[in-house]
Amino acid sequence: MSRESSGGILKLHEDVQTCGYQDVQVMFDMLTSELEAAHARNRKQPASPPTAWSSRLSLSSA
């Protein structure tokens, strides 16, 4: 996440925390926890195996 976008998220978080509506705070917590979970899933995905094209290219160059 870039500095600019993380600064915007922090500002939004501050605004949500000072908001008097509990449902707004709950919704923000739900969104941020889902974003964190999605980010964790993306980091844990293994690299895709080499394609058939890469093995053909290495054979043809040998």
C-alpha positions as YAML, in Angstrom:
chain: A
units: angstrom
residues:
- id: 1
  name: MET
  ca: [0.00, 0.00, 0.00]
- id: 2
  name: SER
  ca: [1.40, 3.39, -0.91]
- id: 3
  name: ARG
  ca: [2.01, 6.12, 1.62]
- id: 4
  name: GLU
  ca: [-0.73, 8.27, 0.15]
- id: 5
  name: SER
  ca: [-3.38, 5.56, 0.31]
- id: 6
  name: SER
  ca: [-2.35, 4.42, 3.80]
- id: 7
  name: GLY
  ca: [-2.56, 8.03, 4.97]
- id: 8
  name: GLY
  ca: [-6.07, 8.22, 3.56]
- id: 9
  name: ILE
  ca: [-7.03, 5.00, 5.30]
- id: 10
  name: LEU
  ca: [-5.66, 6.31, 8.60]
- id: 11
  name: LYS
  ca: [-7.63, 9.54, 8.19]
- id: 12
  name: LEU
  ca: [-10.76, 7.56, 7.38]
- id: 13
  name: HIS
  ca: [-10.15, 5.36, 10.42]
- id: 14
  name: GLU
  ca: [-9.91, 8.46, 12.63]
- id: 15
  name: ASP
  ca: [-13.12, 9.84, 11.15]
- id: 16
  name: VAL
  ca: [-14.94, 6.54, 11.69]
- id: 17
  name: GLN
  ca: [-13.72, 6.31, 15.29]
- id: 18
  name: THR
  ca: [-15.06, 9.78, 16.07]
- id: 19
  name: CYS
  ca: [-18.38, 9.03, 14.36]
- id: 20
  name: GLY
  ca: [-21.25, 8.64, 16.80]
- id: 21
  name: TYR
  ca: [-22.87, 5.80, 14.90]
- id: 22
  name: GLN
  ca: [-21.83, 2.36, 16.14]
- id: 23
  name: ASP
  ca: [-22.99, 0.69, 12.90]
- id: 24
  name: VAL
  ca: [-20.53, 2.80, 10.89]
- id: 25
  name: GLN
  ca: [-17.69, 1.65, 13.14]
- id: 26
  name: VAL
  ca: [-18.78, -1.99, 12.87]
- id: 27
  name: MET
  ca: [-18.97, -1.76, 9.07]
- id: 28
  name: PHE
  ca: [-15.49, -0.22, 8.88]
- id: 29
  name: ASP
  ca: [-14.11, -3.01, 11.09]
- id: 30
  name: MET
  ca: [-15.74, -5.61, 8.84]
- id: 31
  name: LEU
  ca: [-14.25, -4.04, 5.72]
- id: 32
  name: THR
  ca: [-10.75, -3.70, 7.12]
- id: 33
  name: SER
  ca: [-10.70, -7.25, 8.48]
- id: 34
  name: GLU
  ca: [-11.82, -8.59, 5.07]
- id: 35
  name: LEU
  ca: [-9.11, -6.57, 3.32]
- id: 36
  name: GLU
  ca: [-6.48, -7.90, 5.72]
- id: 37
  name: ALA
  ca: [-7.68, -11.49, 5.19]
- id: 38
  name: ALA
  ca: [-7.62, -11.07, 1.40]
- id: 39
  name: HIS
  ca: [-4.11, -9.62, 1.59]
- id: 40
  name: ALA
  ca: [-2.94, -12.57, 3.70]
- id: 41
  name: ARG
  ca: [-4.46, -15.05, 1.23]
- id: 42
  name: ASN
  ca: [-2.69, -13.36, -1.68]
- id: 43
  name: ARG
  ca: [0.68, -13.53, 0.07]
- id: 44
  name: LYS
  ca: [0.32, -17.24, 0.88]
- id: 45
  name: GLN
  ca: [-0.54, -18.41, -2.65]
- id: 46
  name: PRO
  ca: [2.31, -20.47, -4.09]
- id: 47
  name: ALA
  ca: [3.91, -19.44, -7.32]
- id: 48
  name: SER
  ca: [2.24, -20.98, -10.32]
- id: 49
  name: PRO
  ca: [4.04, -23.95, -11.84]
- id: 50
  name: PRO
  ca: [5.93, -23.38, -15.08]
- id: 51
  name: THR
  ca: [3.78, -23.58, -18.15]
- id: 52
  name: ALA
  ca: [4.25, -26.01, -21.01]
- id: 53
  name: TRP
  ca: [5.63, -23.14, -23.08]
- id: 54
  name: SER
  ca: [8.55, -22.56, -20.73]
- id: 55
  name: SER
  ca: [9.65, -26.21, -20.97]
- id: 56
  name: ARG
  ca: [9.35, -26.12, -24.76]
- id: 57
  name: LEU
  ca: [11.41, -22.96, -24.94]
- id: 58
  name: SER
  ca: [14.18, -24.43, -22.81]
- id: 59
  name: LEU
  ca: [14.25, -27.60, -24.96]
- id: 60
  name: SER
  ca: [14.42, -25.65, -28.21]
- id: 61
  name: SER
  ca: [17.32, -23.49, -27.02]
- id: 62
  name: ALA
  ca: [19.43, -26.48, -25.97]
...
